[in-house]
Amino acid sequence: MTDLSMLSADRPDTVELAAGWRSAYVHIPFCARVCPYCDFAVVGGAEDRMTEYVDAVVAEISMEPEWHRLDAVFIGGGTPSRVPSDQMRRVLDALAARFGLADDAEITLEANPEDWTSTHSDALAGVGFNRVSFGVQSFDPVVLVSLGRLHSPVQAAESVAIARASGFASVSVDLIYGHPVETELSWLHTLDTAVEVEPDHVSTYSLTVEPGTELWKQVRSGAPAPDSDIQADRWEQAASTLGVAGYTRYEVSNHARPGHGCRYNLSVWGQGEYLAFGLGAHSFRDGVRSRRVRRLDSYIERVRSGIGPIQASDVIEGWDAELERLMLGLRRAAGVNAGEAGQALLATADGARLIEAGVLAVVDDRLVAANPLLTDEIIRAVLALDGPQR
Amino acid sequence: MTDQSRIRNFSIIAHIDHGKSTLADRLLERTGAITEREMREQMLDTMDLERERGITIKAQTVRLKYQANDGHEYILNLIDTPGHVDFSYEVSRSLAACEGALLLVDAAQGVQAQTLANSYLAIEAGLEIVPALNKIDLPAADPDGAAAEIVGILGGDPDDVARISAKTGVGVDELFEQIVATVPAPSGDPDAPLRALVFDSYYDAYRGVVCYVRVVDGELRDGDMIRFMATREEHPVNEVGVLTPRSVEVAKLGPGEVGYLITGVKEIDQIKVGDTVTTSANRATEALMGYEEPKPMVFSGLFPTDGDDFERLREALEKLRLNDASLVYEPETSKALGFGFRAGFLGLLHMEIVRERLEREYDLDLVATAPSVAYELVRTDGHQSTIRSPQDLPDPSEIQSISEPYVRAMIITPTEYIGTIMELVTNRRGSVGNMHYLSTDRVELTYHLPLAEVVFDFFDNLKSRTRGYASLDYETEGYRESDLVKVDILLNGMSVDAFSAIVHRSAAQDYGRTMVDRLRKLIPRQMFDVPIQAAVGSRIISRETVKAKRKDVLAKCYGGDVSRKRKLLEKQKEGKRRMKMVGSVEVPQEAFVAALQVDD
Ligand SMILES: Nc1nc2c(ncn2[C@@H]2O[C@H](COP(=O)(O)OP(=O)(O)OP(=O)(O)O)[C@@H](O)[C@H]2O)c(=O)[nH]1
Ligand SMILES: C[S@@+](CC[C@H](N)C(=O)[O-])C[C@H]1O[C@@H](n2cnc3c(N)ncnc32)[C@H](O)[C@@H]1O
Ligand code: SF4
Ligand SMILES: [Mg+2]
């Protein structure tokens, strides 16, 4: 694999390379308890089912037809850091045995700060992880409580230091902004503290009220919802604070130091193919996107019985794939090759309006979201394009 | 075929809600036209819209067999008519098919504006009027007072006025007898060439055009070749029948009879309500009176929200016009809304009903523009024209004068509200006419008002000022010169013709502010600031801005949620399709409808 250490993830040459990477995602659903805003496939508690679950994941991996060597592995959740390291070793071993791992493969684990002890950190580094992404969310205790989180700001800062000490090559933190209790000062403080603990990568997400979540129910019954104008301010503050501190925003919500863009995610945005294992996980292989069942019992049952856990599949081809290429690529700071759909967009009245409004720009042969905060305006116009002779 | 001496044709007429359709129920019941099981309230109000609103919109005809006390069986053709002023054309057409009119008056409300208006229509048509007081079961009923009011108008003896309750059925039997005794039998010539009046029609997808006819002379026979005298179309008769209220086929209809006629014609323009049907073989020389074309009072543009539906809208209008002879329309083009029609209506309720019928019966999605009356324009070069759409008003520099239609409005009210009504009329640029006492405490007032002031929310205002006790009727009485201006509404600097209105100069500021205010709330934030302005000529009289939206992007889109995020965005995109582009501004369809809502 190309050495990316000097390349920035906001550059066209880097992002175009990513389309050729092969990666794998593994979902670990276990969480200490379910956060009020979260709509991922998770189960609260259920520690006693971890081994059984990992057995099923390992079995699913062994059932997957052979493929390329993996350039990136992402073990996400849920909370993978709650699972003992020897179980995580089984997963990585199974992937390595079945597909092989590139020498410099990026191997990421999602982690919650409250789980991150030195022992556990060292053990996971020893297992082969070289990147860790912490769900920090905020450095303001008031916001953390409102988000229903179990860790403190201090724990969050310490976990980054611990990961460094264990030798993780890349450390990332996730932040959430725009909770109604969050003040501007609070957010600026969170950003400053994030910069102080010196991660290599920062994801900043605007708090989203996902249908069906606890937060959604609260808002529906009258609790204040996040204000999108305020979130726009917060986004700008993040971009500028992190920018000054040496992080480049390479996607709507992601910032990285040079060479630290998340390869797994870059490959997804580049429409690269990826395998997936575990409940609720989505794979994209040979032009087919498949979704696995979301319930723990049925996942395990279906793997055991040999039916396999896939619930539904979509073939993504032709014009459909072309639209999706733009939909994903436009989220990147480097934008996306205009190509067939891009040219079609530019020929429409929608395209002209987007350019006139300064939302879309054409740079060389690429489409770039000139105002990333309005990216979905562009994507909707893309999705509205009529295909050629359908 | 029935002997004419055993036929009675009559319309039930009244002010709105005085119980016409309920009385029709009783008549259907007593004559056994429908079984108890089939019975439902206001049986003849068959349209969904009528049932939802609890009012009659379409006149309905039904043929009943009645066994009279004299031992004979009579055929009664009754036509239940609407009471609302916007549908008075239905009343006058129905009257032309009858010899008598049953005038109902709510005994608790007494004579109201449409009681008078409809009575005059019946008198003009030379009909025998049978008055009856309804709702005598109500505790508030004052039959003596109401009878005195009726006698004050029609003459006669208060003791002869029937007293009934259409609800409980009290007095209905006696009323039947009175109708048979009082309404003249038809007196057509059975041997003369056929002459039958087409008094209504509708389009049936399977059977083509169905005409409702009243035979005056001669016979209308199944299989005969007939001729429509005005359109000069000839067709064989496919089917004739009567409505009981179910359609029942018969071999022929004789003089005095009312029924339906089907020729299988699918070309709609070959049939005209008011036309006379005769036989091709033995043609009548003189057509029946026919109808005066109704004069539309308000005009509005009707546009399909989806431009591709223009042709379907045209067809729908053609078909609806068969069933609504008071509807007129011509093509119109709007910069903002594309191709559509300028339609004329008898009032705002009529306009609303037409739009709803088009949407429901023909599955269309429509935008209606701000209603307007018709103005008379004289240009500086002396050229005169009629302006039915604000779009057509030229630059002020080219205008020498504009005149607007005036009406003579008749208001019936308890005397205690005279003061507040005067105030309302003055606010609406009206002037005082006559005052006529119906009784010691009820009065009929006449005013002269600009139609534009009456047609919009005058009635609602009148109702609330008089706690619902006043009623209103009006008729046009020519044009008067006025100080009128056109208010334009601009979105992002571009005038939206659909929102323009011609108003009196004193109301321009108000109209401008209201529209700008409504639009500010209705137009979603866009990618850029959208100024909304109201202007008279080049002078801006009101202004607001819809600030640009700041954030419209999903927080994340990773491997796990590409499909889901795509679906979400696709759904949002569908919402976008329902937007009309006005210049570079996206305006939701609902905004056109809501901004132009008359009642606020
Ligand atoms: N108490 C009482 N209510 C009545 C009587 N006749 C009618 N109503 C009520 O008056 C209301 C109006 O009756 P309709 O028969 O719909 O009146 P209408 O004259 O056909 O009304 P439009 O067709 O809209 O002009 C309904 O709620 C009836 O139930 C009556 O004799 N007594
Ligand atoms: C897949 S989650 C799991 C990571 C880990 N379990 C944790 O919570 O720290 C990854 C990240 O998504 C973000 N996230 C989850 N739900 C969100 C929501 N409703 N709105 C915004 N961000 C959200 C959080 O920042 C979270 O760290
Ligand atoms: S946010 Fe993280 S810890 Fe919270 S429920 Fe979701 S996956 Fe679990
Ligand atoms: Mg009725």
mmCIF file of N, CA, C and O and ligand atoms in Angstrom, chain A residues 25 27 30-31 35 37-40 42 76-80 110-113 133-137 149 151 174-177 203 205-210 213 215, chain B residues 555-556 558, ligand 2:
data_model
loop_
_atom_site.group_PDB
_atom_site.id
_atom_site.type_symbol
_atom_site.label_atom_id
_atom_site.label_comp_id
_atom_site.label_asym_id
_atom_site.label_seq_id
_atom_site.Cartn_x
_atom_site.Cartn_y
_atom_site.Cartn_z
ATOM 1 N N TYR A 25 -15.349 -4.249 8.031
ATOM 2 C CA TYR A 25 -15.953 -3.672 9.231
ATOM 3 C C TYR A 25 -16.489 -4.816 10.083
ATOM 4 O O TYR A 25 -17.075 -5.777 9.563
ATOM 5 N N HIS A 27 -18.827 -5.399 13.566
ATOM 6 C CA HIS A 27 -19.681 -4.702 14.540
ATOM 7 C C HIS A 27 -19.749 -5.443 15.861
ATOM 8 O O HIS A 27 -20.034 -6.639 15.901
ATOM 9 N N PHE A 30 -22.170 -4.551 21.989
ATOM 10 C CA PHE A 30 -22.335 -4.423 23.448
ATOM 11 C C PHE A 30 -22.006 -3.030 23.969
ATOM 12 O O PHE A 30 -20.997 -2.448 23.597
ATOM 13 N N CYS A 31 -22.880 -2.505 24.820
ATOM 14 C CA CYS A 31 -22.638 -1.227 25.489
ATOM 15 C C CYS A 31 -23.054 -1.370 26.945
ATOM 16 O O CYS A 31 -23.919 -2.187 27.276
ATOM 17 N N CYS A 35 -27.061 4.995 25.137
ATOM 18 C CA CYS A 35 -27.130 6.451 25.249
ATOM 19 C C CYS A 35 -28.431 6.963 24.610
ATOM 20 O O CYS A 35 -28.898 6.403 23.621
ATOM 21 N N TYR A 37 -29.292 9.275 22.667
ATOM 22 C CA TYR A 37 -29.328 9.791 21.304
ATOM 23 C C TYR A 37 -28.962 8.731 20.268
ATOM 24 O O TYR A 37 -29.011 8.966 19.064
ATOM 25 N N CYS A 38 -28.582 7.529 20.742
ATOM 26 C CA CYS A 38 -27.928 6.572 19.850
ATOM 27 C C CYS A 38 -28.932 5.649 19.161
ATOM 28 O O CYS A 38 -29.801 5.077 19.789
ATOM 29 N N ASP A 39 -28.813 5.503 17.834
ATOM 30 C CA ASP A 39 -29.680 4.557 17.129
ATOM 31 C C ASP A 39 -28.873 3.480 16.407
ATOM 32 O O ASP A 39 -29.330 2.894 15.435
ATOM 33 N N PHE A 40 -27.636 3.240 16.901
ATOM 34 C CA PHE A 40 -26.848 2.160 16.308
ATOM 35 C C PHE A 40 -27.416 0.820 16.783
ATOM 36 O O PHE A 40 -28.235 0.767 17.698
ATOM 37 N N VAL A 42 -27.286 -1.760 18.970
ATOM 38 C CA VAL A 42 -26.593 -1.974 20.253
ATOM 39 C C VAL A 42 -27.449 -2.813 21.191
ATOM 40 O O VAL A 42 -28.670 -2.875 21.062
ATOM 41 N N GLY A 76 -16.106 -1.514 15.109
ATOM 42 C CA GLY A 76 -16.902 -0.430 15.678
ATOM 43 C C GLY A 76 -18.097 -0.966 16.433
ATOM 44 O O GLY A 76 -18.331 -2.172 16.509
ATOM 45 N N GLY A 77 -18.852 -0.021 16.967
ATOM 46 C CA GLY A 77 -19.926 -0.506 17.818
ATOM 47 C C GLY A 77 -21.132 0.383 17.817
ATOM 48 O O GLY A 77 -21.325 1.171 16.912
ATOM 49 N N GLY A 78 -21.866 0.207 18.906
ATOM 50 C CA GLY A 78 -21.531 -0.433 20.152
ATOM 51 C C GLY A 78 -20.186 0.020 20.753
ATOM 52 O O GLY A 78 -19.651 1.058 20.404
ATOM 53 N N THR A 79 -19.748 -0.807 21.644
ATOM 54 C CA THR A 79 -18.536 -0.471 22.381
ATOM 55 C C THR A 79 -17.543 -1.637 22.373
ATOM 56 O O THR A 79 -17.516 -2.453 23.312
ATOM 57 N N PRO A 80 -16.723 -1.726 21.324
ATOM 58 C CA PRO A 80 -15.760 -2.833 21.239
ATOM 59 C C PRO A 80 -14.799 -2.868 22.426
ATOM 60 O O PRO A 80 -14.317 -3.949 22.797
ATOM 61 N N GLU A 110 -13.096 1.066 18.085
ATOM 62 C CA GLU A 110 -13.832 2.139 18.767
ATOM 63 C C GLU A 110 -13.827 1.847 20.253
ATOM 64 O O GLU A 110 -14.000 0.692 20.666
ATOM 65 N N ALA A 111 -13.681 2.910 21.046
ATOM 66 C CA ALA A 111 -13.550 2.682 22.485
ATOM 67 C C ALA A 111 -14.271 3.764 23.270
ATOM 68 O O ALA A 111 -14.376 4.905 22.824
ATOM 69 N N ASN A 112 -14.768 3.363 24.432
ATOM 70 C CA ASN A 112 -15.333 4.354 25.339
ATOM 71 C C ASN A 112 -14.299 4.649 26.427
ATOM 72 O O ASN A 112 -13.671 3.714 26.954
ATOM 73 N N PRO A 113 -14.113 5.918 26.777
ATOM 74 C CA PRO A 113 -13.040 6.293 27.714
ATOM 75 C C PRO A 113 -13.087 5.514 29.030
ATOM 76 O O PRO A 113 -12.028 5.138 29.556
ATOM 77 N N SER A 133 -10.344 4.979 18.313
ATOM 78 C CA SER A 133 -11.229 6.135 18.212
ATOM 79 C C SER A 133 -12.099 6.196 19.470
ATOM 80 O O SER A 133 -12.880 5.295 19.733
ATOM 81 N N PHE A 134 -11.884 7.244 20.266
ATOM 82 C CA PHE A 134 -12.579 7.363 21.547
ATOM 83 C C PHE A 134 -13.875 8.162 21.410
ATOM 84 O O PHE A 134 -13.891 9.242 20.810
ATOM 85 N N GLY A 135 -14.913 7.664 22.041
ATOM 86 C CA GLY A 135 -16.169 8.409 22.091
ATOM 87 C C GLY A 135 -16.123 9.405 23.237
ATOM 88 O O GLY A 135 -16.720 9.198 24.286
ATOM 89 N N VAL A 136 -15.408 10.509 23.011
ATOM 90 C CA VAL A 136 -15.239 11.524 24.059
ATOM 91 C C VAL A 136 -16.517 12.373 24.185
ATOM 92 O O VAL A 136 -16.973 12.674 25.274
ATOM 93 N N GLN A 137 -17.026 12.787 23.088
ATOM 94 C CA GLN A 137 -18.263 13.588 22.954
ATOM 95 C C GLN A 137 -18.135 15.009 23.477
ATOM 96 O O GLN A 137 -18.557 15.960 22.819
ATOM 97 N N ARG A 149 -23.694 10.086 29.235
ATOM 98 C CA ARG A 149 -22.411 9.370 29.168
ATOM 99 C C ARG A 149 -21.929 8.982 30.555
ATOM 100 O O ARG A 149 -22.287 9.598 31.549
ATOM 101 N N HIS A 151 -18.555 8.536 31.393
ATOM 102 C CA HIS A 151 -17.170 8.925 31.727
ATOM 103 C C HIS A 151 -17.085 10.404 32.070
ATOM 104 O O HIS A 151 -18.029 11.168 31.826
ATOM 105 N N ASP A 174 -14.082 11.429 19.128
ATOM 106 C CA ASP A 174 -15.372 11.865 18.599
ATOM 107 C C ASP A 174 -15.939 12.940 19.520
ATOM 108 O O ASP A 174 -15.921 12.770 20.741
ATOM 109 N N LEU A 175 -16.456 14.006 18.942
ATOM 110 C CA LEU A 175 -17.126 15.045 19.734
ATOM 111 C C LEU A 175 -18.530 15.258 19.171
ATOM 112 O O LEU A 175 -18.755 15.112 17.969
ATOM 113 N N ILE A 176 -19.459 15.587 20.072
ATOM 114 C CA ILE A 176 -20.822 15.913 19.643
ATOM 115 C C ILE A 176 -21.118 17.354 20.034
ATOM 116 O O ILE A 176 -20.875 17.734 21.172
ATOM 117 N N TYR A 177 -21.628 18.153 19.084
ATOM 118 C CA TYR A 177 -21.977 19.534 19.426
ATOM 119 C C TYR A 177 -23.447 19.808 19.170
ATOM 120 O O TYR A 177 -24.109 19.085 18.436
ATOM 121 N N SER A 203 -13.330 13.781 15.118
ATOM 122 C CA SER A 203 -14.623 13.796 14.415
ATOM 123 C C SER A 203 -15.557 14.685 15.216
ATOM 124 O O SER A 203 -15.641 14.552 16.440
ATOM 125 N N TYR A 205 -19.468 15.803 15.440
ATOM 126 C CA TYR A 205 -20.796 15.498 14.925
ATOM 127 C C TYR A 205 -21.840 16.425 15.526
ATOM 128 O O TYR A 205 -21.866 16.633 16.733
ATOM 129 N N SER A 206 -22.699 16.952 14.664
ATOM 130 C CA SER A 206 -23.812 17.716 15.223
ATOM 131 C C SER A 206 -24.796 16.705 15.798
ATOM 132 O O SER A 206 -25.095 15.689 15.170
ATOM 133 N N LEU A 207 -25.260 16.985 17.004
ATOM 134 C CA LEU A 207 -26.202 16.068 17.656
ATOM 135 C C LEU A 207 -27.442 15.925 16.770
ATOM 136 O O LEU A 207 -28.067 16.915 16.391
ATOM 137 N N THR A 208 -27.774 14.703 16.438
ATOM 138 C CA THR A 208 -28.908 14.446 15.552
ATOM 139 C C THR A 208 -29.983 13.705 16.326
ATOM 140 O O THR A 208 -29.689 12.755 17.034
ATOM 141 N N VAL A 209 -31.214 14.175 16.164
ATOM 142 C CA VAL A 209 -32.326 13.507 16.842
ATOM 143 C C VAL A 209 -32.799 12.379 15.926
ATOM 144 O O VAL A 209 -33.503 12.610 14.952
ATOM 145 N N GLU A 210 -32.357 11.165 16.222
ATOM 146 C CA GLU A 210 -32.688 10.027 15.361
ATOM 147 C C GLU A 210 -34.041 9.449 15.785
ATOM 148 O O GLU A 210 -34.270 9.224 16.969
ATOM 149 N N THR A 213 -35.247 7.114 19.088
ATOM 150 C CA THR A 213 -34.356 7.163 20.258
ATOM 151 C C THR A 213 -35.052 7.839 21.434
ATOM 152 O O THR A 213 -36.083 8.497 21.282
ATOM 153 N N LEU A 215 -33.937 10.357 23.025
ATOM 154 C CA LEU A 215 -33.868 11.802 22.777
ATOM 155 C C LEU A 215 -35.046 12.253 21.899
ATOM 156 O O LEU A 215 -35.680 13.276 22.155
ATOM 157 N N ALA B 555 -25.013 14.681 9.705
ATOM 158 C CA ALA B 555 -23.785 14.661 10.495
ATOM 159 C C ALA B 555 -22.814 13.617 9.946
ATOM 160 O O ALA B 555 -21.619 13.854 9.869
ATOM 161 N N LYS B 556 -23.360 12.463 9.581
ATOM 162 C CA LYS B 556 -22.429 11.457 9.067
ATOM 163 C C LYS B 556 -23.059 10.509 8.075
ATOM 164 O O LYS B 556 -24.275 10.351 8.015
ATOM 165 N N TYR B 558 -21.568 6.806 6.932
ATOM 166 C CA TYR B 558 -20.513 5.811 6.923
ATOM 167 C C TYR B 558 -20.991 4.541 6.245
ATOM 168 O O TYR B 558 -22.145 4.455 5.813
HETATM 169 C C1 LIG C 2 -20.888 4.319 16.407
HETATM 170 S S1 LIG C 2 -20.827 5.455 17.715
HETATM 171 C C2 LIG C 2 -19.992 4.389 18.855
HETATM 172 C C3 LIG C 2 -18.805 4.846 19.578
HETATM 173 C C4 LIG C 2 -18.747 4.568 21.048
HETATM 174 N N1 LIG C 2 -19.584 3.516 21.481
HETATM 175 C C5 LIG C 2 -19.102 5.804 21.837
HETATM 176 O O1 LIG C 2 -20.311 6.034 22.018
HETATM 177 O O2 LIG C 2 -18.184 6.499 22.259
HETATM 178 C C6 LIG C 2 -19.704 6.567 17.005
HETATM 179 C C7 LIG C 2 -19.982 8.002 17.286
HETATM 180 O O3 LIG C 2 -21.171 8.422 16.688
HETATM 181 C C8 LIG C 2 -21.553 9.605 17.316
HETATM 182 N N2 LIG C 2 -23.005 9.578 17.461
HETATM 183 C C9 LIG C 2 -23.781 8.539 17.791
HETATM 184 N N3 LIG C 2 -25.082 8.910 17.801
HETATM 185 C C10 LIG C 2 -25.128 10.216 17.427
HETATM 186 C C11 LIG C 2 -26.171 11.166 17.253
HETATM 187 N N4 LIG C 2 -27.452 10.855 17.453
HETATM 188 N N5 LIG C 2 -25.853 12.419 16.872
HETATM 189 C C12 LIG C 2 -24.565 12.746 16.654
HETATM 190 N N6 LIG C 2 -23.561 11.891 16.800
HETATM 191 C C13 LIG C 2 -23.808 10.641 17.205
HETATM 192 C C14 LIG C 2 -20.857 9.688 18.634
HETATM 193 O O4 LIG C 2 -19.948 10.740 18.574
HETATM 194 C C15 LIG C 2 -20.155 8.367 18.716
HETATM 195 O O5 LIG C 2 -18.940 8.486 19.350
#
